[in-house]
Amino acid sequence: MNEGMLKEKLLADNEMQFEALLNLIKSVPARKRTLSVDISDRDKNFRDVIMHVYEWQAMLERWYREGMDGDSPFMPAPGYKWRNLHSLNQRIREAYQDVMLNQALKKATLSHERLTALIKRHTEEELMTKKYYKWTKTSNLHTYFAANTSIHYKWALKKCEHIAVNIQHQAVGAGRNDS
């Protein structure tokens, strides 16, 4: 690919996936957007999913800031190893139970904008070259950005689609019970 093509693809994918996620949530009637659904998944509502994405972006911002300052960031989070992601993700869910959906969407939107700005600051070489930055270890910066933006947005979109379908089924079921 030509210089800048992978960077531009990442930025385009990020925008497309993030907009799709926001549009899906907006497609659910406002009075139903905050409903939780009875599913076996960890995330029971849109807020849970959005705050999960937000928190991982906040962790990436911390890794980035510490790494660019010459430190070795603790990944994924202090007190957690990569093998403990289930516990970390459960802690994230529990930490944000008092956040309203509109606050969650604002936080995620601002975080998305900050990461977009960070991506734009880097050249294709800086993004794509493995070990370009010491803190990315054997990987490249693109991998970190993609995992916490477009790839995470695709995951979130699937989760939110599942939640939206369950909200609709609950509404249909409730309607039948009322008659």
mmCIF file of C-alpha atoms in Angstrom:
data_model
loop_
_atom_site.group_PDB
_atom_site.id
_atom_site.type_symbol
_atom_site.label_atom_id
_atom_site.label_comp_id
_atom_site.label_asym_id
_atom_site.label_seq_id
_atom_site.Cartn_x
_atom_site.Cartn_y
_atom_site.Cartn_z
ATOM 1 C CA MET A 1 0.000 0.000 0.000
ATOM 2 C CA ASN A 2 1.086 3.571 -0.615
ATOM 3 C CA GLU A 3 2.383 5.805 2.170
ATOM 4 C CA GLY A 4 -0.529 6.821 4.343
ATOM 5 C CA MET A 5 -2.936 4.190 3.024
ATOM 6 C CA LEU A 6 -3.050 2.043 6.165
ATOM 7 C CA LYS A 7 -3.293 5.110 8.363
ATOM 8 C CA GLU A 8 -6.148 6.484 6.242
ATOM 9 C CA LYS A 9 -7.871 3.082 6.282
ATOM 10 C CA LEU A 10 -7.606 2.946 10.078
ATOM 11 C CA LEU A 11 -9.053 6.454 10.403
ATOM 12 C CA ALA A 12 -11.862 5.681 7.936
ATOM 13 C CA ASP A 13 -12.695 2.363 9.627
ATOM 14 C CA ASN A 14 -12.725 4.073 13.023
ATOM 15 C CA GLU A 15 -15.177 6.714 11.855
ATOM 16 C CA MET A 16 -17.413 4.236 10.052
ATOM 17 C CA GLN A 17 -17.583 1.778 12.964
ATOM 18 C CA PHE A 18 -18.029 4.473 15.620
ATOM 19 C CA GLU A 19 -20.828 6.132 13.644
ATOM 20 C CA ALA A 20 -22.512 2.754 13.105
ATOM 21 C CA LEU A 21 -22.372 2.126 16.849
ATOM 22 C CA LEU A 22 -23.869 5.520 17.697
ATOM 23 C CA ASN A 23 -26.525 5.155 15.001
ATOM 24 C CA LEU A 24 -27.560 1.730 16.282
ATOM 25 C CA ILE A 25 -28.066 3.113 19.782
ATOM 26 C CA LYS A 26 -29.971 6.115 18.383
ATOM 27 C CA SER A 27 -32.206 3.731 16.403
ATOM 28 C CA VAL A 28 -33.652 2.391 19.657
ATOM 29 C CA PRO A 29 -36.455 4.579 21.037
ATOM 30 C CA ALA A 30 -35.017 6.973 23.647
ATOM 31 C CA ARG A 31 -37.219 5.616 26.439
ATOM 32 C CA LYS A 32 -35.807 2.105 25.872
ATOM 33 C CA ARG A 33 -32.100 2.908 25.417
ATOM 34 C CA THR A 34 -31.309 2.577 29.111
ATOM 35 C CA LEU A 35 -33.033 -0.785 29.561
ATOM 36 C CA SER A 36 -30.982 -3.739 30.711
ATOM 37 C CA VAL A 37 -31.658 -7.107 29.157
ATOM 38 C CA ASP A 38 -31.643 -10.504 30.800
ATOM 39 C CA ILE A 39 -28.770 -12.126 28.953
ATOM 40 C CA SER A 40 -25.845 -14.235 30.103
ATOM 41 C CA ASP A 41 -23.305 -11.735 28.736
ATOM 42 C CA ARG A 42 -21.348 -9.477 31.075
ATOM 43 C CA ASP A 43 -22.737 -6.330 29.450
ATOM 44 C CA LYS A 44 -26.493 -6.012 29.933
ATOM 45 C CA ASN A 45 -27.158 -2.605 28.363
ATOM 46 C CA PHE A 46 -25.742 -0.011 25.990
ATOM 47 C CA ARG A 47 -24.034 1.883 28.812
ATOM 48 C CA ASP A 48 -22.105 -1.223 29.882
ATOM 49 C CA VAL A 49 -20.793 -1.704 26.334
ATOM 50 C CA ILE A 50 -19.966 1.964 25.762
ATOM 51 C CA MET A 51 -18.163 2.316 29.095
ATOM 52 C CA HIS A 52 -16.192 -0.858 28.360
ATOM 53 C CA VAL A 53 -14.993 0.694 25.102
ATOM 54 C CA TYR A 54 -14.307 4.005 26.845
ATOM 55 C CA GLU A 55 -12.271 2.429 29.643
ATOM 56 C CA TRP A 56 -10.104 0.474 27.206
ATOM 57 C CA GLN A 57 -9.490 3.678 25.279
ATOM 58 C CA ALA A 58 -8.559 5.414 28.531
ATOM 59 C CA MET A 59 -6.100 2.587 29.257
ATOM 60 C CA LEU A 60 -4.616 3.004 25.768
ATOM 61 C CA GLU A 61 -4.266 6.739 26.339
ATOM 62 C CA ARG A 62 -2.413 5.994 29.590
ATOM 63 C CA TRP A 63 -0.148 3.410 27.896
ATOM 64 C CA TYR A 64 0.536 5.867 25.097
ATOM 65 C CA ARG A 65 1.290 8.803 27.412
ATOM 66 C CA GLU A 66 3.549 6.743 29.688
ATOM 67 C CA GLY A 67 5.244 4.990 26.760
ATOM 68 C CA MET A 68 5.920 8.206 24.872
ATOM 69 C CA ASP A 69 7.363 9.678 28.079
ATOM 70 C CA GLY A 70 9.899 6.828 28.057
ATOM 71 C CA ASP A 71 8.279 4.719 30.741
ATOM 72 C CA SER A 72 7.130 1.113 30.434
ATOM 73 C CA PRO A 73 3.381 1.245 30.949
ATOM 74 C CA PHE A 74 1.796 -1.484 33.027
ATOM 75 C CA MET A 75 -0.536 -3.346 30.701
ATOM 76 C CA PRO A 76 -3.368 -3.901 30.690
ATOM 77 C CA ALA A 77 -3.933 -2.176 34.053
ATOM 78 C CA PRO A 78 -2.236 -2.020 37.456
ATOM 79 C CA GLY A 79 -2.946 -5.234 39.324
ATOM 80 C CA TYR A 80 -3.995 -7.154 36.193
ATOM 81 C CA LYS A 81 -2.200 -9.350 33.689
ATOM 82 C CA TRP A 82 -3.456 -10.141 30.185
ATOM 83 C CA ARG A 83 -4.610 -13.531 31.449
ATOM 84 C CA ASN A 84 -6.900 -11.753 33.969
ATOM 85 C CA LEU A 85 -8.955 -9.853 31.386
ATOM 86 C CA HIS A 86 -12.209 -11.399 32.584
ATOM 87 C CA SER A 87 -11.661 -9.968 36.081
ATOM 88 C CA LEU A 88 -10.537 -6.609 34.702
ATOM 89 C CA ASN A 89 -13.540 -6.349 32.383
ATOM 90 C CA GLN A 90 -15.899 -7.290 35.222
ATOM 91 C CA ARG A 91 -14.325 -4.566 37.392
ATOM 92 C CA ILE A 92 -14.809 -2.084 34.557
ATOM 93 C CA ARG A 93 -18.500 -2.995 34.295
ATOM 94 C CA GLU A 94 -19.024 -2.634 38.048
ATOM 95 C CA ALA A 95 -17.171 0.689 38.195
ATOM 96 C CA TYR A 96 -19.578 2.442 35.834
ATOM 97 C CA GLN A 97 -22.996 1.329 37.059
ATOM 98 C CA ASP A 98 -23.849 4.876 38.203
ATOM 99 C CA VAL A 99 -23.031 6.476 34.845
ATOM 100 C CA MET A 100 -25.986 7.514 32.695
ATOM 101 C CA LEU A 101 -26.038 6.478 29.031
ATOM 102 C CA ASN A 102 -25.801 10.070 27.766
ATOM 103 C CA GLN A 103 -22.692 10.606 29.947
ATOM 104 C CA ALA A 104 -21.216 7.352 28.635
ATOM 105 C CA LEU A 105 -21.791 8.437 25.038
ATOM 106 C CA LYS A 106 -20.156 11.820 25.694
ATOM 107 C CA LYS A 107 -17.128 10.183 27.334
ATOM 108 C CA ALA A 108 -16.747 7.684 24.489
ATOM 109 C CA THR A 109 -17.137 10.372 21.829
ATOM 110 C CA LEU A 110 -14.461 12.562 23.423
ATOM 111 C CA SER A 111 -12.159 9.572 23.831
ATOM 112 C CA HIS A 112 -12.732 8.602 20.193
ATOM 113 C CA GLU A 113 -11.820 12.155 19.145
ATOM 114 C CA ARG A 114 -8.659 12.158 21.275
ATOM 115 C CA LEU A 115 -7.475 8.840 19.815
ATOM 116 C CA THR A 116 -8.277 10.019 16.288
ATOM 117 C CA ALA A 117 -6.092 13.071 16.915
ATOM 118 C CA LEU A 118 -3.265 10.855 18.222
ATOM 119 C CA ILE A 119 -3.418 8.613 15.155
ATOM 120 C CA LYS A 120 -3.287 11.666 12.882
ATOM 121 C CA ARG A 121 -0.097 12.879 14.612
ATOM 122 C CA HIS A 122 1.831 9.807 13.478
ATOM 123 C CA THR A 123 3.359 8.931 10.149
ATOM 124 C CA GLU A 124 2.636 5.649 8.416
ATOM 125 C CA GLU A 125 6.144 4.490 9.371
ATOM 126 C CA GLU A 126 5.601 5.319 13.054
ATOM 127 C CA LEU A 127 2.273 3.491 13.052
ATOM 128 C CA MET A 128 3.275 0.416 11.085
ATOM 129 C CA THR A 129 6.891 -0.326 12.065
ATOM 130 C CA LYS A 130 7.156 -3.012 14.725
ATOM 131 C CA LYS A 131 9.275 -1.949 17.718
ATOM 132 C CA TYR A 132 9.353 1.655 16.440
ATOM 133 C CA TYR A 133 8.458 2.665 19.977
ATOM 134 C CA LYS A 134 10.051 0.696 22.787
ATOM 135 C CA TRP A 135 6.810 0.566 24.794
ATOM 136 C CA THR A 136 4.925 -1.316 22.041
ATOM 137 C CA LYS A 137 7.403 -4.177 22.529
ATOM 138 C CA THR A 138 7.248 -6.586 19.550
ATOM 139 C CA SER A 139 4.163 -4.948 18.069
ATOM 140 C CA ASN A 140 3.447 -1.678 16.283
ATOM 141 C CA LEU A 141 1.418 1.363 17.272
ATOM 142 C CA HIS A 142 -1.246 0.584 14.653
ATOM 143 C CA THR A 143 -2.072 -2.670 16.449
ATOM 144 C CA TYR A 144 -2.735 -0.842 19.709
ATOM 145 C CA PHE A 145 -4.869 1.823 18.052
ATOM 146 C CA ALA A 146 -6.867 -0.626 15.926
ATOM 147 C CA ALA A 147 -7.542 -2.951 18.871
ATOM 148 C CA ASN A 148 -8.956 -0.095 20.938
ATOM 149 C CA THR A 149 -10.856 1.684 18.174
ATOM 150 C CA SER A 150 -12.196 0.039 15.007
ATOM 151 C CA ILE A 151 -11.870 -3.565 16.204
ATOM 152 C CA HIS A 152 -13.433 -2.697 19.558
ATOM 153 C CA TYR A 153 -16.195 -0.732 17.824
ATOM 154 C CA LYS A 154 -17.053 -3.799 15.705
ATOM 155 C CA TRP A 155 -17.262 -5.884 18.883
ATOM 156 C CA ALA A 156 -19.404 -3.207 20.572
ATOM 157 C CA LEU A 157 -21.700 -2.992 17.553
ATOM 158 C CA LYS A 158 -22.374 -6.755 17.720
ATOM 159 C CA LYS A 159 -23.022 -6.551 21.461
ATOM 160 C CA CYS A 160 -25.358 -3.577 21.043
ATOM 161 C CA GLU A 161 -27.211 -5.280 18.181
ATOM 162 C CA HIS A 162 -27.800 -8.247 20.491
ATOM 163 C CA ILE A 163 -28.995 -5.925 23.270
ATOM 164 C CA ALA A 164 -31.267 -4.012 20.844
ATOM 165 C CA VAL A 165 -32.861 -7.260 19.619
ATOM 166 C CA ASN A 166 -33.430 -8.364 23.211
ATOM 167 C CA ILE A 167 -34.948 -4.988 24.112
ATOM 168 C CA GLN A 168 -37.327 -5.392 21.162
ATOM 169 C CA HIS A 169 -38.231 -8.960 22.202
ATOM 170 C CA GLN A 170 -38.855 -7.799 25.784
ATOM 171 C CA ALA A 171 -41.146 -5.055 24.467
ATOM 172 C CA VAL A 172 -43.058 -7.501 22.241
ATOM 173 C CA GLY A 173 -43.306 -10.002 25.082
ATOM 174 C CA ALA A 174 -44.482 -7.324 27.492
ATOM 175 C CA GLY A 175 -47.065 -6.180 24.970
ATOM 176 C CA ARG A 176 -48.506 -9.677 24.682
ATOM 177 C CA ASN A 177 -48.677 -10.069 28.446
ATOM 178 C CA ASP A 178 -50.621 -6.819 28.793
ATOM 179 C CA SER A 179 -53.479 -7.885 26.513
#
